Amino acid sequence: MFIEIPALFSPQEVAGIRERLEQAGWRDGTGTAGPVAAKAKSNLQLADDDPLGAEVGAAIVARLAATPRFVAAALPLRILPPRFNCYAGGGAYGRHIDAAIFGVPGSPERVRSDLSATLFLSDPDSYDGGELVAEFGMVRERIKLPAGHLLLYPSNSLHQVMPVTRGARFASFFWIQSLVRDQTKRSVLLQLDESIQALAAIEAAGEEVVRLTGVYHNLLREWAAT
Ligand code: NI
């Protein structure tokens, strides 16, 4: 299922990022897809070593670390450096499943993709199409978020980006290795965390909040693997 992290960046911040990205040196995005996925892919990307991408990517990672809902939902162990893409002129990415393991540029480290993330950088009214569609078993979800909002979904899901038929859809995308690999367990922990936050607002629940917080940490201890 999709998890939305709203307003990672304000509309003003996103407008500033987009303005700079519009001037960037874009290149054909099929170069970074595997041979099978490349056949389905038609978009533009920034090179991994593009200095603008590195700068904005670092700002994204810093903002993620300071966003409690992201930390609670993803339980991140490692975050791959964010990449940037642009779909326009009918560009699309057909149904595919993301690669399981990614190398970290300039390092021998490898990261398992548990969660895929898309940070929407274009105002939804500024382009047609470009919805992210993912299939979770029999359920098909279709989504397009406001600029500055982040979407998380399990990396093992079949998904696609619909053709952009008007305007341009800028986004950042990246992958996360989670402390808790299993989506169901992450979902249980997120629900428990949200319930504890809600209960914490009720003064009479103080002792139970302490107990439930302990339960949360003990479950995380059991399920976290590195
Ligand atoms: Ni993908």
PDB file of C-alpha atoms and ligand atoms in Angstrom:
ATOM      1  CA  MET A   1       0.000   0.000   0.000  1.00  0.00           C
ATOM      2  CA  PHE A   2       0.926   3.605  -0.453  1.00  0.00           C
ATOM      3  CA  ILE A   3       1.997   5.744   2.520  1.00  0.00           C
ATOM      4  CA  GLU A   4       1.946   9.501   2.045  1.00  0.00           C
ATOM      5  CA  ILE A   5       4.321  11.816   3.900  1.00  0.00           C
ATOM      6  CA  PRO A   6       2.766  15.241   3.366  1.00  0.00           C
ATOM      7  CA  ALA A   7       4.617  18.536   2.982  1.00  0.00           C
ATOM      8  CA  LEU A   8       8.210  17.327   3.192  1.00  0.00           C
ATOM      9  CA  PHE A   9       8.966  20.649   1.496  1.00  0.00           C
ATOM     10  CA  SER A  10       6.785  23.776   1.433  1.00  0.00           C
ATOM     11  CA  PRO A  11       5.357  25.010  -1.896  1.00  0.00           C
ATOM     12  CA  GLN A  12       7.939  27.834  -1.867  1.00  0.00           C
ATOM     13  CA  GLU A  13      10.840  25.440  -1.251  1.00  0.00           C
ATOM     14  CA  VAL A  14       9.656  23.119  -4.026  1.00  0.00           C
ATOM     15  CA  ALA A  15       9.275  26.012  -6.459  1.00  0.00           C
ATOM     16  CA  GLY A  16      12.916  26.933  -5.781  1.00  0.00           C
ATOM     17  CA  ILE A  17      14.075  23.337  -6.332  1.00  0.00           C
ATOM     18  CA  ARG A  18      12.033  23.023  -9.533  1.00  0.00           C
ATOM     19  CA  GLU A  19      13.356  26.265 -10.956  1.00  0.00           C
ATOM     20  CA  ARG A  20      16.904  24.968 -10.598  1.00  0.00           C
ATOM     21  CA  LEU A  21      16.034  21.521 -11.959  1.00  0.00           C
ATOM     22  CA  GLU A  22      14.476  23.074 -15.065  1.00  0.00           C
ATOM     23  CA  GLN A  23      17.952  24.447 -15.929  1.00  0.00           C
ATOM     24  CA  ALA A  24      19.754  21.158 -15.226  1.00  0.00           C
ATOM     25  CA  GLY A  25      21.519  18.882 -17.725  1.00  0.00           C
ATOM     26  CA  TRP A  26      18.973  16.124 -18.324  1.00  0.00           C
ATOM     27  CA  ARG A  27      19.804  12.937 -20.195  1.00  0.00           C
ATOM     28  CA  ASP A  28      17.967   9.847 -21.427  1.00  0.00           C
ATOM     29  CA  GLY A  29      16.838   7.787 -18.410  1.00  0.00           C
ATOM     30  CA  THR A  30      17.000   4.338 -20.019  1.00  0.00           C
ATOM     31  CA  GLY A  31      20.745   4.203 -19.292  1.00  0.00           C
ATOM     32  CA  THR A  32      20.145   3.484 -15.586  1.00  0.00           C
ATOM     33  CA  ALA A  33      17.504   0.781 -16.042  1.00  0.00           C
ATOM     34  CA  GLY A  34      18.304  -2.905 -16.402  1.00  0.00           C
ATOM     35  CA  PRO A  35      17.853  -4.397 -19.918  1.00  0.00           C
ATOM     36  CA  VAL A  36      14.284  -5.576 -19.225  1.00  0.00           C
ATOM     37  CA  ALA A  37      13.077  -2.399 -17.481  1.00  0.00           C
ATOM     38  CA  ALA A  38      14.759  -0.171 -20.106  1.00  0.00           C
ATOM     39  CA  LYS A  39      12.279  -1.372 -22.740  1.00  0.00           C
ATOM     40  CA  ALA A  40       9.420   0.046 -20.669  1.00  0.00           C
ATOM     41  CA  LYS A  41      11.109   3.299 -19.701  1.00  0.00           C
ATOM     42  CA  SER A  42      10.938   6.650 -21.470  1.00  0.00           C
ATOM     43  CA  ASN A  43      12.025   9.648 -19.394  1.00  0.00           C
ATOM     44  CA  LEU A  44      14.901  11.971 -18.579  1.00  0.00           C
ATOM     45  CA  GLN A  45      17.215  11.732 -15.572  1.00  0.00           C
ATOM     46  CA  LEU A  46      20.014  13.668 -13.933  1.00  0.00           C
ATOM     47  CA  ALA A  47      23.364  11.880 -13.917  1.00  0.00           C
ATOM     48  CA  ASP A  48      24.237  10.307 -10.536  1.00  0.00           C
ATOM     49  CA  ASP A  49      27.219  12.657 -10.212  1.00  0.00           C
ATOM     50  CA  ASP A  50      25.316  15.818 -11.160  1.00  0.00           C
ATOM     51  CA  PRO A  51      26.260  18.437  -8.522  1.00  0.00           C
ATOM     52  CA  LEU A  52      22.739  19.900  -8.389  1.00  0.00           C
ATOM     53  CA  GLY A  53      21.284  16.430  -7.833  1.00  0.00           C
ATOM     54  CA  ALA A  54      23.821  15.775  -5.065  1.00  0.00           C
ATOM     55  CA  GLU A  55      23.001  19.074  -3.357  1.00  0.00           C
ATOM     56  CA  VAL A  56      19.218  18.724  -3.513  1.00  0.00           C
ATOM     57  CA  GLY A  57      19.495  15.016  -2.666  1.00  0.00           C
ATOM     58  CA  ALA A  58      21.421  15.828   0.523  1.00  0.00           C
ATOM     59  CA  ALA A  59      18.725  18.368   1.468  1.00  0.00           C
ATOM     60  CA  ILE A  60      16.057  15.699   0.949  1.00  0.00           C
ATOM     61  CA  VAL A  61      17.863  13.148   3.127  1.00  0.00           C
ATOM     62  CA  ALA A  62      18.364  15.768   5.866  1.00  0.00           C
ATOM     63  CA  ARG A  63      14.664  16.679   5.760  1.00  0.00           C
ATOM     64  CA  LEU A  64      13.662  12.994   5.922  1.00  0.00           C
ATOM     65  CA  ALA A  65      15.724  12.488   9.076  1.00  0.00           C
ATOM     66  CA  ALA A  66      13.872  15.409  10.707  1.00  0.00           C
ATOM     67  CA  THR A  67      10.408  14.113   9.727  1.00  0.00           C
ATOM     68  CA  PRO A  68       8.975  11.833  12.464  1.00  0.00           C
ATOM     69  CA  ARG A  69       6.251  10.333  10.253  1.00  0.00           C
ATOM     70  CA  PHE A  70       8.843   9.266   7.658  1.00  0.00           C
ATOM     71  CA  VAL A  71      11.067   7.715  10.340  1.00  0.00           C
ATOM     72  CA  ALA A  72       8.079   5.908  11.902  1.00  0.00           C
ATOM     73  CA  ALA A  73       6.799   4.618   8.554  1.00  0.00           C
ATOM     74  CA  ALA A  74      10.091   3.619   6.931  1.00  0.00           C
ATOM     75  CA  LEU A  75      12.265   2.762   9.971  1.00  0.00           C
ATOM     76  CA  PRO A  76      15.234   3.550   7.724  1.00  0.00           C
ATOM     77  CA  LEU A  77      18.570   1.802   8.038  1.00  0.00           C
ATOM     78  CA  ARG A  78      20.091   3.141   4.801  1.00  0.00           C
ATOM     79  CA  ILE A  79      18.802   5.651   2.263  1.00  0.00           C
ATOM     80  CA  LEU A  80      20.236   5.632  -1.255  1.00  0.00           C
ATOM     81  CA  PRO A  81      21.222   9.043  -2.629  1.00  0.00           C
ATOM     82  CA  PRO A  82      18.068  10.518  -4.214  1.00  0.00           C
ATOM     83  CA  ARG A  83      17.921  10.597  -8.018  1.00  0.00           C
ATOM     84  CA  PHE A  84      15.861  12.932 -10.184  1.00  0.00           C
ATOM     85  CA  ASN A  85      13.689  12.353 -13.218  1.00  0.00           C
ATOM     86  CA  CYS A  86      11.453  14.246 -15.602  1.00  0.00           C
ATOM     87  CA  TYR A  87       8.584  12.858 -17.664  1.00  0.00           C
ATOM     88  CA  ALA A  88       7.196  14.952 -20.547  1.00  0.00           C
ATOM     89  CA  GLY A  89       5.985  14.578 -24.149  1.00  0.00           C
ATOM     90  CA  GLY A  90       4.269  11.218 -23.559  1.00  0.00           C
ATOM     91  CA  GLY A  91       7.141   9.880 -21.418  1.00  0.00           C
ATOM     92  CA  ALA A  92       6.180   6.953 -19.185  1.00  0.00           C
ATOM     93  CA  TYR A  93       7.575   3.977 -17.321  1.00  0.00           C
ATOM     94  CA  GLY A  94       5.640   0.756 -17.949  1.00  0.00           C
ATOM     95  CA  ARG A  95       4.894  -1.972 -15.387  1.00  0.00           C
ATOM     96  CA  HIS A  96       8.019  -3.136 -13.576  1.00  0.00           C
ATOM     97  CA  ILE A  97       9.417  -4.174 -10.214  1.00  0.00           C
ATOM     98  CA  ASP A  98      12.420  -2.211  -8.954  1.00  0.00           C
ATOM     99  CA  ALA A  99      15.808  -3.898  -8.637  1.00  0.00           C
ATOM    100  CA  ALA A 100      16.445  -5.546  -5.262  1.00  0.00           C
ATOM    101  CA  ILE A 101      20.015  -4.416  -4.623  1.00  0.00           C
ATOM    102  CA  PHE A 102      21.641  -1.084  -5.444  1.00  0.00           C
ATOM    103  CA  GLY A 103      25.267  -0.044  -5.220  1.00  0.00           C
ATOM    104  CA  VAL A 104      26.025   3.263  -3.527  1.00  0.00           C
ATOM    105  CA  PRO A 105      27.914   5.450  -6.045  1.00  0.00           C
ATOM    106  CA  GLY A 106      31.560   5.855  -5.016  1.00  0.00           C
ATOM    107  CA  SER A 107      31.382   3.220  -2.282  1.00  0.00           C
ATOM    108  CA  PRO A 108      31.527  -0.580  -2.061  1.00  0.00           C
ATOM    109  CA  GLU A 109      28.342  -0.521   0.020  1.00  0.00           C
ATOM    110  CA  ARG A 110      25.198  -2.178  -1.278  1.00  0.00           C
ATOM    111  CA  VAL A 111      21.653  -1.426  -0.215  1.00  0.00           C
ATOM    112  CA  ARG A 112      18.568  -3.658  -0.385  1.00  0.00           C
ATOM    113  CA  SER A 113      15.465  -1.838  -1.592  1.00  0.00           C
ATOM    114  CA  ASP A 114      12.651  -2.453   0.892  1.00  0.00           C
ATOM    115  CA  LEU A 115      10.795   0.781   0.239  1.00  0.00           C
ATOM    116  CA  SER A 116      10.575   2.893  -2.899  1.00  0.00           C
ATOM    117  CA  ALA A 117      10.066   6.622  -2.518  1.00  0.00           C
ATOM    118  CA  THR A 118       8.831   9.275  -4.933  1.00  0.00           C
ATOM    119  CA  LEU A 119       9.005  12.941  -3.982  1.00  0.00           C
ATOM    120  CA  PHE A 120       6.623  14.831  -6.264  1.00  0.00           C
ATOM    121  CA  LEU A 121       8.164  18.147  -7.363  1.00  0.00           C
ATOM    122  CA  SER A 122       5.591  19.405  -9.888  1.00  0.00           C
ATOM    123  CA  ASP A 123       2.190  20.875  -9.138  1.00  0.00           C
ATOM    124  CA  PRO A 124      -0.420  18.260 -10.242  1.00  0.00           C
ATOM    125  CA  ASP A 125      -2.336  20.940 -12.180  1.00  0.00           C
ATOM    126  CA  SER A 126       0.755  21.700 -14.268  1.00  0.00           C
ATOM    127  CA  TYR A 127       0.769  18.332 -16.089  1.00  0.00           C
ATOM    128  CA  ASP A 128      -1.646  15.655 -17.308  1.00  0.00           C
ATOM    129  CA  GLY A 129      -1.046  11.944 -16.704  1.00  0.00           C
ATOM    130  CA  GLY A 130       2.024  10.906 -14.711  1.00  0.00           C
ATOM    131  CA  GLU A 131       0.072   9.046 -12.043  1.00  0.00           C
ATOM    132  CA  LEU A 132       2.000   6.388 -10.161  1.00  0.00           C
ATOM    133  CA  VAL A 133      -0.001   3.166 -10.356  1.00  0.00           C
ATOM    134  CA  ALA A 134       0.909   0.211  -8.147  1.00  0.00           C
ATOM    135  CA  GLU A 135      -0.612  -3.231  -7.826  1.00  0.00           C
ATOM    136  CA  PHE A 136      -0.914  -4.724  -4.360  1.00  0.00           C
ATOM    137  CA  GLY A 137      -2.301  -8.228  -5.000  1.00  0.00           C
ATOM    138  CA  MET A 138      -5.760  -7.683  -6.513  1.00  0.00           C
ATOM    139  CA  VAL A 139      -5.792  -4.004  -5.524  1.00  0.00           C
ATOM    140  CA  ARG A 140      -4.614  -1.347  -7.967  1.00  0.00           C
ATOM    141  CA  GLU A 141      -3.883   2.091  -6.506  1.00  0.00           C
ATOM    142  CA  ARG A 142      -3.362   5.193  -8.614  1.00  0.00           C
ATOM    143  CA  ILE A 143      -1.894   8.361  -7.134  1.00  0.00           C
ATOM    144  CA  LYS A 144      -0.532  11.805  -7.949  1.00  0.00           C
ATOM    145  CA  LEU A 145       0.485  13.982  -5.014  1.00  0.00           C
ATOM    146  CA  PRO A 146       0.917  17.731  -4.519  1.00  0.00           C
ATOM    147  CA  ALA A 147       4.419  19.115  -5.053  1.00  0.00           C
ATOM    148  CA  GLY A 148       6.550  18.582  -1.937  1.00  0.00           C
ATOM    149  CA  HIS A 149       4.713  15.436  -0.811  1.00  0.00           C
ATOM    150  CA  LEU A 150       6.476  12.074  -0.591  1.00  0.00           C
ATOM    151  CA  LEU A 151       5.049   8.683  -1.475  1.00  0.00           C
ATOM    152  CA  LEU A 152       6.373   5.436   0.002  1.00  0.00           C
ATOM    153  CA  TYR A 153       5.501   1.961  -1.252  1.00  0.00           C
ATOM    154  CA  PRO A 154       6.965  -1.523  -0.898  1.00  0.00           C
ATOM    155  CA  SER A 155       9.705  -2.079  -3.475  1.00  0.00           C
ATOM    156  CA  ASN A 156       8.436  -5.578  -4.276  1.00  0.00           C
ATOM    157  CA  SER A 157       5.238  -4.188  -5.801  1.00  0.00           C
ATOM    158  CA  LEU A 158       4.537  -4.033  -9.534  1.00  0.00           C
ATOM    159  CA  HIS A 159       4.158  -0.390 -10.525  1.00  0.00           C
ATOM    160  CA  GLN A 160       4.229   2.053 -13.440  1.00  0.00           C
ATOM    161  CA  VAL A 161       4.230   5.765 -14.252  1.00  0.00           C
ATOM    162  CA  MET A 162       1.451   6.698 -16.679  1.00  0.00           C
ATOM    163  CA  PRO A 163       2.324   8.757 -19.794  1.00  0.00           C
ATOM    164  CA  VAL A 164       2.659  12.507 -19.217  1.00  0.00           C
ATOM    165  CA  THR A 165       0.604  14.033 -22.043  1.00  0.00           C
ATOM    166  CA  ARG A 166       0.855  17.734 -21.082  1.00  0.00           C
ATOM    167  CA  GLY A 167       3.500  19.702 -19.168  1.00  0.00           C
ATOM    168  CA  ALA A 168       6.378  18.097 -17.283  1.00  0.00           C
ATOM    169  CA  ARG A 169       6.471  15.931 -14.166  1.00  0.00           C
ATOM    170  CA  PHE A 170       9.645  16.433 -12.113  1.00  0.00           C
ATOM    171  CA  ALA A 171      10.287  14.070  -9.225  1.00  0.00           C
ATOM    172  CA  SER A 172      12.978  12.689  -7.005  1.00  0.00           C
ATOM    173  CA  PHE A 173      13.065   8.950  -6.451  1.00  0.00           C
ATOM    174  CA  PHE A 174      15.135   6.755  -4.189  1.00  0.00           C
ATOM    175  CA  TRP A 175      15.175   3.554  -2.206  1.00  0.00           C
ATOM    176  CA  ILE A 176      15.363   2.730   1.465  1.00  0.00           C
ATOM    177  CA  GLN A 177      16.635  -0.325   3.283  1.00  0.00           C
ATOM    178  CA  SER A 178      14.506  -0.607   6.394  1.00  0.00           C
ATOM    179  CA  LEU A 179      15.459  -1.900   9.832  1.00  0.00           C
ATOM    180  CA  VAL A 180      12.308  -4.016   9.462  1.00  0.00           C
ATOM    181  CA  ARG A 181      12.267  -5.747   6.091  1.00  0.00           C
ATOM    182  CA  ASP A 182       8.720  -7.107   6.273  1.00  0.00           C
ATOM    183  CA  GLN A 183       5.989  -4.699   5.157  1.00  0.00           C
ATOM    184  CA  THR A 184       3.352  -6.241   7.469  1.00  0.00           C
ATOM    185  CA  LYS A 185       5.589  -5.820  10.515  1.00  0.00           C
ATOM    186  CA  ARG A 186       6.411  -2.215   9.549  1.00  0.00           C
ATOM    187  CA  SER A 187       2.705  -1.549   9.193  1.00  0.00           C
ATOM    188  CA  VAL A 188       1.958  -2.997  12.669  1.00  0.00           C
ATOM    189  CA  LEU A 189       4.702  -0.822  14.185  1.00  0.00           C
ATOM    190  CA  LEU A 190       3.390   2.292  12.429  1.00  0.00           C
ATOM    191  CA  GLN A 191      -0.154   1.686  13.662  1.00  0.00           C
ATOM    192  CA  LEU A 192       1.098   1.064  17.202  1.00  0.00           C
ATOM    193  CA  ASP A 193       3.202   4.227  17.039  1.00  0.00           C
ATOM    194  CA  GLU A 194       0.234   6.298  15.842  1.00  0.00           C
ATOM    195  CA  SER A 195      -1.984   4.900  18.626  1.00  0.00           C
ATOM    196  CA  ILE A 196       0.653   5.698  21.252  1.00  0.00           C
ATOM    197  CA  GLN A 197       0.935   9.272  19.914  1.00  0.00           C
ATOM    198  CA  ALA A 198      -2.861   9.678  20.129  1.00  0.00           C
ATOM    199  CA  LEU A 199      -3.039   8.154  23.640  1.00  0.00           C
ATOM    200  CA  ALA A 200      -0.172  10.336  24.839  1.00  0.00           C
ATOM    201  CA  ALA A 201      -2.493  13.339  24.439  1.00  0.00           C
ATOM    202  CA  ILE A 202      -4.813  11.867  27.095  1.00  0.00           C
ATOM    203  CA  GLU A 203      -3.383  12.624  30.517  1.00  0.00           C
ATOM    204  CA  ALA A 204      -5.162   9.729  32.306  1.00  0.00           C
ATOM    205  CA  ALA A 205      -3.498   7.267  29.901  1.00  0.00           C
ATOM    206  CA  GLY A 206       0.007   8.141  31.143  1.00  0.00           C
ATOM    207  CA  GLU A 207       0.942   4.785  32.662  1.00  0.00           C
ATOM    208  CA  GLU A 208      -0.475   2.803  29.749  1.00  0.00           C
ATOM    209  CA  VAL A 209       1.397   5.025  27.298  1.00  0.00           C
ATOM    210  CA  VAL A 210       4.648   4.127  29.069  1.00  0.00           C
ATOM    211  CA  ARG A 211       3.781   0.407  28.898  1.00  0.00           C
ATOM    212  CA  LEU A 212       2.778   0.557  25.234  1.00  0.00           C
ATOM    213  CA  THR A 213       5.920   2.508  24.360  1.00  0.00           C
ATOM    214  CA  GLY A 214       7.893  -0.317  25.964  1.00  0.00           C
ATOM    215  CA  VAL A 215       5.939  -2.844  23.898  1.00  0.00           C
ATOM    216  CA  TYR A 216       6.746  -0.828  20.753  1.00  0.00           C
ATOM    217  CA  HIS A 217      10.460  -0.866  21.491  1.00  0.00           C
ATOM    218  CA  ASN A 218      10.464  -4.542  22.372  1.00  0.00           C
ATOM    219  CA  LEU A 219       8.682  -5.416  19.126  1.00  0.00           C
ATOM    220  CA  LEU A 220      11.144  -3.269  17.164  1.00  0.00           C
ATOM    221  CA  ARG A 221      14.030  -4.987  18.961  1.00  0.00           C
ATOM    222  CA  GLU A 222      12.640  -8.398  17.949  1.00  0.00           C
ATOM    223  CA  TRP A 223      12.006  -7.435  14.333  1.00  0.00           C
ATOM    224  CA  ALA A 224      14.933  -5.177  13.502  1.00  0.00           C
ATOM    225  CA  ALA A 225      17.684  -6.918  11.551  1.00  0.00           C
ATOM    226  CA  THR A 226      20.831  -5.474  10.126  1.00  0.00           C
TER     227      THR A 226
HETATM  228 NI    NI B   1      10.091   1.800 -10.317  1.00  0.00          NI
END
